[in-house]
Short mmCIF file of C-alpha atoms and ligand atoms in Angstrom, two decimals:
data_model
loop_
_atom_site.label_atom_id
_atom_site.label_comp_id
_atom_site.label_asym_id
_atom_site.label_seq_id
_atom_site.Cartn_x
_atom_site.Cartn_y
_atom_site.Cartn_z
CA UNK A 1 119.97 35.45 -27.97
CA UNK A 2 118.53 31.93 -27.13
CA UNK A 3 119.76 28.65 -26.12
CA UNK A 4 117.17 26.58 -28.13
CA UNK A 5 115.85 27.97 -31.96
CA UNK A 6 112.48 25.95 -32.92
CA UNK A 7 111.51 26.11 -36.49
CA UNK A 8 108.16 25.55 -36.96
CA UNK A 9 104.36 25.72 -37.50
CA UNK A 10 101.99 27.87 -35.37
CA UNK A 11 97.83 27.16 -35.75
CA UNK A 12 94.77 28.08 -34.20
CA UNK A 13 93.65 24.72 -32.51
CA UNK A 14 89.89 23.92 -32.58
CA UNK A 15 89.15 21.12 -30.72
CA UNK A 16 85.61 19.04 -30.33
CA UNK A 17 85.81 16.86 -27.80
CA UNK A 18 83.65 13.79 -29.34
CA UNK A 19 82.13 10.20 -27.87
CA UNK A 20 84.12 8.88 -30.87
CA UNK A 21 85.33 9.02 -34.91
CA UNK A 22 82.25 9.84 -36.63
CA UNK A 23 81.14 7.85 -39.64
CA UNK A 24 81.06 9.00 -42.76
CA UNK A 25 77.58 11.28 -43.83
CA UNK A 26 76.96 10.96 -39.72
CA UNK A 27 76.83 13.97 -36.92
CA UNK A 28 77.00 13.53 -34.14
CA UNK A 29 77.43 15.99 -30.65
CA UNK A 30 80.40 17.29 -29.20
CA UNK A 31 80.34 17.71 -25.44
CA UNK A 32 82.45 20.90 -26.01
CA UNK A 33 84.11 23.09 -27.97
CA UNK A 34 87.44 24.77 -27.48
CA UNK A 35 89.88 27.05 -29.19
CA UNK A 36 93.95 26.65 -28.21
CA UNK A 37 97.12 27.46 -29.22
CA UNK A 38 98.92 24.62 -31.86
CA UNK A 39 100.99 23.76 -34.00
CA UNK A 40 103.95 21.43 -33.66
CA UNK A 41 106.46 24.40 -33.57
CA UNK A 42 104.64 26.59 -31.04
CA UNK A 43 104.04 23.68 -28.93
CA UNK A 44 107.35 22.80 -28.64
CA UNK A 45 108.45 26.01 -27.72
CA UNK A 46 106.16 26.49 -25.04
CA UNK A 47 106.88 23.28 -23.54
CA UNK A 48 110.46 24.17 -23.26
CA UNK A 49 109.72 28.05 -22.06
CA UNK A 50 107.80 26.64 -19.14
CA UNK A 51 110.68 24.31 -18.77
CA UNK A 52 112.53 27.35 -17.61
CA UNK A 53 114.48 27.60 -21.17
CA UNK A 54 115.82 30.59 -23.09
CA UNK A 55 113.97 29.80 -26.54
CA UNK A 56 113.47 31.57 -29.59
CA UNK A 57 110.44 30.69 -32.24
CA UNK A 58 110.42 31.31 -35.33
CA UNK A 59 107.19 31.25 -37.97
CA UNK A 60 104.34 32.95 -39.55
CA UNK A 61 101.17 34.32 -38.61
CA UNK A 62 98.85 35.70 -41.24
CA UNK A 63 97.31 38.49 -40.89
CA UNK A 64 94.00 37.59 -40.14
CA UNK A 65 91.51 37.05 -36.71
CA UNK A 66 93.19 34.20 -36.28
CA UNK A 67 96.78 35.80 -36.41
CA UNK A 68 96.02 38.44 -34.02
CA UNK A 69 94.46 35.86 -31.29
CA UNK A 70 97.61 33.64 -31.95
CA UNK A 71 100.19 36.74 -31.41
CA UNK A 72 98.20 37.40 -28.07
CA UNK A 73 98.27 33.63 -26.94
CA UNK A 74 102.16 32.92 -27.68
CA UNK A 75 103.33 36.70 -26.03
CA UNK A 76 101.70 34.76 -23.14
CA UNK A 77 104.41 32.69 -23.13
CA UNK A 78 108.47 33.55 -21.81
CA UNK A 79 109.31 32.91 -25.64
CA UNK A 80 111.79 35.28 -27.68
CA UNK A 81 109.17 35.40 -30.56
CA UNK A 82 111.56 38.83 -32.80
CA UNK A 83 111.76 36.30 -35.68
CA UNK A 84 108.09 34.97 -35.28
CA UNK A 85 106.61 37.39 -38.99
CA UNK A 86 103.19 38.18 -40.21
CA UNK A 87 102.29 37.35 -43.79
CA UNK A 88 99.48 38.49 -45.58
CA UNK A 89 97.14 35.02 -45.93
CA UNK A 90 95.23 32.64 -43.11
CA UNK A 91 97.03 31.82 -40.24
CA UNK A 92 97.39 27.61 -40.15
CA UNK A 93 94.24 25.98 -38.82
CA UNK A 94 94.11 22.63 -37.03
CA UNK A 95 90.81 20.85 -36.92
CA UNK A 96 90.56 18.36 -33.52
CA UNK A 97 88.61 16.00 -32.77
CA UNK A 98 89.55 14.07 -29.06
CA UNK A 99 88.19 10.91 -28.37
CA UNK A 100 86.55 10.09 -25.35
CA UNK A 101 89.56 7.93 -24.47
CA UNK A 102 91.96 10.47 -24.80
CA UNK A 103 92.89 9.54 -28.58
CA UNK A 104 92.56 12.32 -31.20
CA UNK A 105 92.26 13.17 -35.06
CA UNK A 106 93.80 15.86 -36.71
CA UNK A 107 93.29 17.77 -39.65
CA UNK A 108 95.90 20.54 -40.43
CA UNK A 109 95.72 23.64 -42.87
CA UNK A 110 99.02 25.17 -42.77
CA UNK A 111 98.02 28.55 -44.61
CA UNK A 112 100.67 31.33 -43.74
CA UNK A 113 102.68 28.82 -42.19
CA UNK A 114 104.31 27.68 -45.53
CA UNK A 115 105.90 31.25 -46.38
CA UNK A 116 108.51 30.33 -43.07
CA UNK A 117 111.91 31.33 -44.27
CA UNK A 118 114.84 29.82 -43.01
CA UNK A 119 116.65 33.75 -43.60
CA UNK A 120 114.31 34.76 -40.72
CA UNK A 121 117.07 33.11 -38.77
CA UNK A 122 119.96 34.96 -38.44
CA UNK A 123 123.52 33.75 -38.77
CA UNK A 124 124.24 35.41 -35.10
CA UNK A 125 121.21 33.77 -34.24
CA UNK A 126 122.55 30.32 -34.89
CA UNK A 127 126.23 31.08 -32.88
CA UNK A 128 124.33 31.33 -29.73
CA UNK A 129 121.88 28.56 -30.17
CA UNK A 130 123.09 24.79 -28.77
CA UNK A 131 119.81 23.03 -29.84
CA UNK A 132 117.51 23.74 -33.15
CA UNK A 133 113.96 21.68 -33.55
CA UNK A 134 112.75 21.55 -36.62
CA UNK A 135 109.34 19.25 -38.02
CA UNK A 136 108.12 18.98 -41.05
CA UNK A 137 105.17 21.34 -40.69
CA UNK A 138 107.00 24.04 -42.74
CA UNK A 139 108.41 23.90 -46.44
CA UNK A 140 111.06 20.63 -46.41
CA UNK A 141 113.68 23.10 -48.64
CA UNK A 142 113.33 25.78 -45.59
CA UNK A 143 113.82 23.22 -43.07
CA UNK A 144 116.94 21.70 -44.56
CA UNK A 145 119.07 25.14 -45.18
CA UNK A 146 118.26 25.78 -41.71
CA UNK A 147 119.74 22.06 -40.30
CA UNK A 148 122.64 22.62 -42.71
CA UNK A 149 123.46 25.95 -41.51
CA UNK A 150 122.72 24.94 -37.87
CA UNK A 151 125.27 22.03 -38.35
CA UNK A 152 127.96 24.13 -39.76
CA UNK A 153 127.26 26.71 -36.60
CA UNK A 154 127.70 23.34 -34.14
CA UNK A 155 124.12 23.36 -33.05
CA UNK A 156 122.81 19.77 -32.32
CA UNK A 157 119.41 19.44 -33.87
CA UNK A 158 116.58 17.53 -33.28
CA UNK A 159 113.75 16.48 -36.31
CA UNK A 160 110.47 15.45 -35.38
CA UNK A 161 109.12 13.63 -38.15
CA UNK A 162 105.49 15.13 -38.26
CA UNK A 163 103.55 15.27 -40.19
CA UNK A 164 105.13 12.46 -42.03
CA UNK A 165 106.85 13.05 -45.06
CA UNK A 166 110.16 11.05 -46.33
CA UNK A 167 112.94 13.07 -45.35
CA UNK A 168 115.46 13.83 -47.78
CA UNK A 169 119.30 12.61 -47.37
CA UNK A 170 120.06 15.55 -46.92
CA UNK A 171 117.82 16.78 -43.78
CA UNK A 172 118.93 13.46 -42.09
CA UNK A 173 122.09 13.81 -42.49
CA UNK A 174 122.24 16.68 -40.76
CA UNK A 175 120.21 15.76 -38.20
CA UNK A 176 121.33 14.76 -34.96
CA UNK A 177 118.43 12.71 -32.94
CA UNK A 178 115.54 12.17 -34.99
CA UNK A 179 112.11 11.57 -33.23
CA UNK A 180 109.44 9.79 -34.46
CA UNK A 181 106.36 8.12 -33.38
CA UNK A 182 104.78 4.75 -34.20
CA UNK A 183 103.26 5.96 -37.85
CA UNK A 184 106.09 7.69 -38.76
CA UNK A 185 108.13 4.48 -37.94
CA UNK A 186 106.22 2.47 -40.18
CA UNK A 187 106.54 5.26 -43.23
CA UNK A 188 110.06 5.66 -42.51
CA UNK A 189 109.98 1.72 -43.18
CA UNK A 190 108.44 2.14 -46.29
CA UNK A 191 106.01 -0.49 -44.23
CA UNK A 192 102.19 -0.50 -43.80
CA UNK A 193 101.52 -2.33 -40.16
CA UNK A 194 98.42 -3.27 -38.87
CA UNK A 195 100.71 -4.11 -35.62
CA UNK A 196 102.54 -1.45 -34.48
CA UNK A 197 103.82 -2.57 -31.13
CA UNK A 198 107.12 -2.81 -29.15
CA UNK A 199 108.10 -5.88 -31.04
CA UNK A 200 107.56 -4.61 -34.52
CA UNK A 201 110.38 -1.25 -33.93
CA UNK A 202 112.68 -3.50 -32.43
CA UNK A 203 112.68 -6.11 -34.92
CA UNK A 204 113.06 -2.85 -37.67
CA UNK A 205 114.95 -0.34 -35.75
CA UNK A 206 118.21 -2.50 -37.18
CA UNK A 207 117.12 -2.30 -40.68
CA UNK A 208 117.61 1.67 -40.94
CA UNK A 209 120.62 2.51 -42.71
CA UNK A 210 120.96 6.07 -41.56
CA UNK A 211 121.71 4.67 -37.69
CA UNK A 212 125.00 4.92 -37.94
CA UNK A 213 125.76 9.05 -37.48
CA UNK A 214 121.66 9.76 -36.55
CA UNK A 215 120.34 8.72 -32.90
CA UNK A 216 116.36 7.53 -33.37
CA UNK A 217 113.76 7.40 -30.57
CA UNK A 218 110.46 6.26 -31.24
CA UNK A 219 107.39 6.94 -29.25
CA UNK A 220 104.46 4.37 -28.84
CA UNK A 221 101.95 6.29 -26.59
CA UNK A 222 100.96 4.17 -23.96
CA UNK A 223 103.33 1.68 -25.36
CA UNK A 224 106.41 3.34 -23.90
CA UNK A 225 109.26 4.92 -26.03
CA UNK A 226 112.84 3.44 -27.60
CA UNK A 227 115.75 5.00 -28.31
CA UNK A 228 118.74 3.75 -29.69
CA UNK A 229 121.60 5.44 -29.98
CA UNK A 230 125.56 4.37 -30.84
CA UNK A 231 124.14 0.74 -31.18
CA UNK A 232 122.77 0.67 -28.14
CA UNK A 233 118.40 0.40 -27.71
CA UNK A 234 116.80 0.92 -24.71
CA UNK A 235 113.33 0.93 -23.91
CA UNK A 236 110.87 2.48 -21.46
CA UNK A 237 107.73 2.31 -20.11
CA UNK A 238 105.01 4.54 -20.25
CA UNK A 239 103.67 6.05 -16.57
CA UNK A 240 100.47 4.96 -16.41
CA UNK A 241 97.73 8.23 -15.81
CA UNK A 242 94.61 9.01 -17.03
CA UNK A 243 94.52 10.48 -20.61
CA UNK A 244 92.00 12.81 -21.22
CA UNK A 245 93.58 14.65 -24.10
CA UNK A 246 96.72 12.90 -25.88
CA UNK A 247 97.25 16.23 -27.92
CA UNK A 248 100.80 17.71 -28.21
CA UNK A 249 102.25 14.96 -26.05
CA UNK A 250 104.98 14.40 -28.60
CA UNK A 251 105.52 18.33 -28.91
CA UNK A 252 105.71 18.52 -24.93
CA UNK A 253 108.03 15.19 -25.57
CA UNK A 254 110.56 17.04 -28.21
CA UNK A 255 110.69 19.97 -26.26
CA UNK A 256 111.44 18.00 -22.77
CA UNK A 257 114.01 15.64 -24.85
CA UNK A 258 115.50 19.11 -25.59
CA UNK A 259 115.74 20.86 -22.39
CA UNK A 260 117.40 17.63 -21.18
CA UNK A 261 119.63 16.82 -23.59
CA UNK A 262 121.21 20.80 -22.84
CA UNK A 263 121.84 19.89 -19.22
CA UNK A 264 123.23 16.39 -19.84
CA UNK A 265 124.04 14.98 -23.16
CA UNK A 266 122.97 11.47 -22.18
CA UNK A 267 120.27 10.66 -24.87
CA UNK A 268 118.62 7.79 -22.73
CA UNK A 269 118.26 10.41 -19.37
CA UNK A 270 116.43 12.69 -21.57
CA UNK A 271 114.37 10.37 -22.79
CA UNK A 272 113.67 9.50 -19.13
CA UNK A 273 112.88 13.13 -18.81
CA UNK A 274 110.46 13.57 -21.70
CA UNK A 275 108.66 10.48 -21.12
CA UNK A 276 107.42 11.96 -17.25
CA UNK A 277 106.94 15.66 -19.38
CA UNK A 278 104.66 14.08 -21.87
CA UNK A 279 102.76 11.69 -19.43
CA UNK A 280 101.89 15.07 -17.28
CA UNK A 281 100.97 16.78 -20.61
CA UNK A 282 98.57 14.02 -21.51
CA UNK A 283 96.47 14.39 -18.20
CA UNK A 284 95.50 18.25 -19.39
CA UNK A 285 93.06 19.63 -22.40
CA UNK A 286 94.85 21.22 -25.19
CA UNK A 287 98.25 21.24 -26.88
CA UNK A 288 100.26 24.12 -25.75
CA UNK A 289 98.19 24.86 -22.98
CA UNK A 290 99.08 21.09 -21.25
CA UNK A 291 102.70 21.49 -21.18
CA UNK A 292 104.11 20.80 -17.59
CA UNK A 293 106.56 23.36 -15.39
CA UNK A 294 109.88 21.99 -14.86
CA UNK A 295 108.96 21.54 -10.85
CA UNK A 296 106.03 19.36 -12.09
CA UNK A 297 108.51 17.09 -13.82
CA UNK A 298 110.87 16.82 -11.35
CA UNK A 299 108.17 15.80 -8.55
CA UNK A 300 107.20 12.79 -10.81
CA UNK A 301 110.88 11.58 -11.97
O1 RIB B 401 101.14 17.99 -32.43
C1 RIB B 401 99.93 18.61 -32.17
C2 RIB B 401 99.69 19.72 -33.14
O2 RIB B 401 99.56 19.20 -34.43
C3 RIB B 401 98.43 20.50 -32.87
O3 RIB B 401 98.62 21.55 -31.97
C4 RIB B 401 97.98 20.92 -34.26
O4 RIB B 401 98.09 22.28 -34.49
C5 RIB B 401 98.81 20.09 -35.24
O5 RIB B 401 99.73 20.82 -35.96
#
């Protein structure tokens, strides 16, 4: 029995770390390649496992190569992985490039990942859980029974809006704190911005209409983050550190913003929190792999 469910996408990672965005018809040299453990879901797990959490996961592997390294990767990890299934089909794929400045590009195939039932969770899973994550890496109808079951079992849960898709009135509703980042703001707006900055989310955070029951924090990178909550918006800055590899930082965030937010409900402490988890994970190569120990964290804050 776990504290924290997270619904959600596991993929084999392949990362090329590049000079910059190729053109297109152009090749060009990657100074390495490197395969990790991804996806949104597994991420987020991880970071909150190494958090010291109690966490279950719950997705698909296919049963392929890929599957089998994946399996070996995630048992790695302190993570309760009985409702983590193998499908027949390709495990999901993510195709990464990372910038020489830290920034990346990300293709994802989701493959197996799409078969994720919200039955794998129990209904004695949910009495025991406080916090469910969900993103929108899995099947949006999946993802919805599980937040409306979740709600009706008391769980608070947390949506990270990624990869972006409009979220249906029903998933917000029954979603507690939603997370998104600068992109997703924008879609969420309906709005295409060339100028995505600090000015533009708090000029638009008041224009939501789904404020008034759902807490929103929005992360802007090096920007900083804001979070409003109950009226109230607060913003903070970004610690400033090298970035070598920005991948996973908002997984390492949602996971961090969890693990908080079970200690001490205050939304704008565990924003605090994240924001020094994520500025560690940025500092390290990979997604999963960069996600800080809860010692690390706590040296920083
Ligand atoms: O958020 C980062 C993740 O997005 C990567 O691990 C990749 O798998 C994609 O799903």
């Amino acid at each position: 029995m776990s504290d924290f469910i997270v619904f959600g996408g596991i993929n084999m990672d392949l990362f090329a770390y590049v000079p910059r965005s190729t053109q297109e018809g152009e090749t060009i040299e990657a100074s390495s390649v490197e395969f990790y453990l991804g996806g949104k879901g597994a991420n987020q797990a991880v970071a909150l496992s190494r958090l010291g959490a109690e966490v279950s996961f719950v997705g698909t592997l296919g049963e392929d190569q890929f599957g089998k390294e994946l399996e070996a990767l995630v048992s790695a990890e302190k993570i309760d992985l009985k409702n983590l299934r193998k499908q027949d089909g390709q495990s999901g794929v993510a195709l990464i490039n990372v910038l020489k400045d830290g920034r990346n590009e990300v293709i994802s195939f989701p493959g197996v990942n799409k078969k994720t039932s919200s039955k794998y969770v129990s209904e004695k899973d949910l009495k025991s859980c406080s916090i469910l994550i969900g993103q929108m890496e899995l099947e949006d109808s999946q993802t919805n029974d599980l937040f409306i079951r979740a709600k009706k079992n008391n769980c608070l849960t947390l949506l990270n809006l990624a990869p972006f898709r409009m979220p249906s009135s029903s998933l917000l509703k029954n979603t507690d704190v939603l997370i998104v980042n600068e992109t997703e703001f924008a879609g969420l707006l309906n709005k295409k911005s060339n100028k995505l900055d600090l000015d533009f989310v708090l000029k638009n955070i008041p224009t939501l209409n789904f404020l008034s029951k759902t807490k929103l924090i929005v992360t802007l990178g090096s920007l900083g983050v804001v979070t409003f909550s109950e009226g109230e918006t607060k913003y903070f800055e970004s610690r400033k550190v090298d970035a070598i590899d920005t991948v996973g930082a908002g997984d390492c965030f949602l996971g961090a913003l969890g693990f908080s937010l079970k200690k001490n409900s205050d939304i704008f402490k565990a924003t605090e929190f994240a924001n020094c988890a994520a500025s560690i994970s940025v500092t390290r190569k990979g997604a999963a792999e960069s996600m800080p120990s809860f010692d690390e964290v706590v040296k920083i804050l």
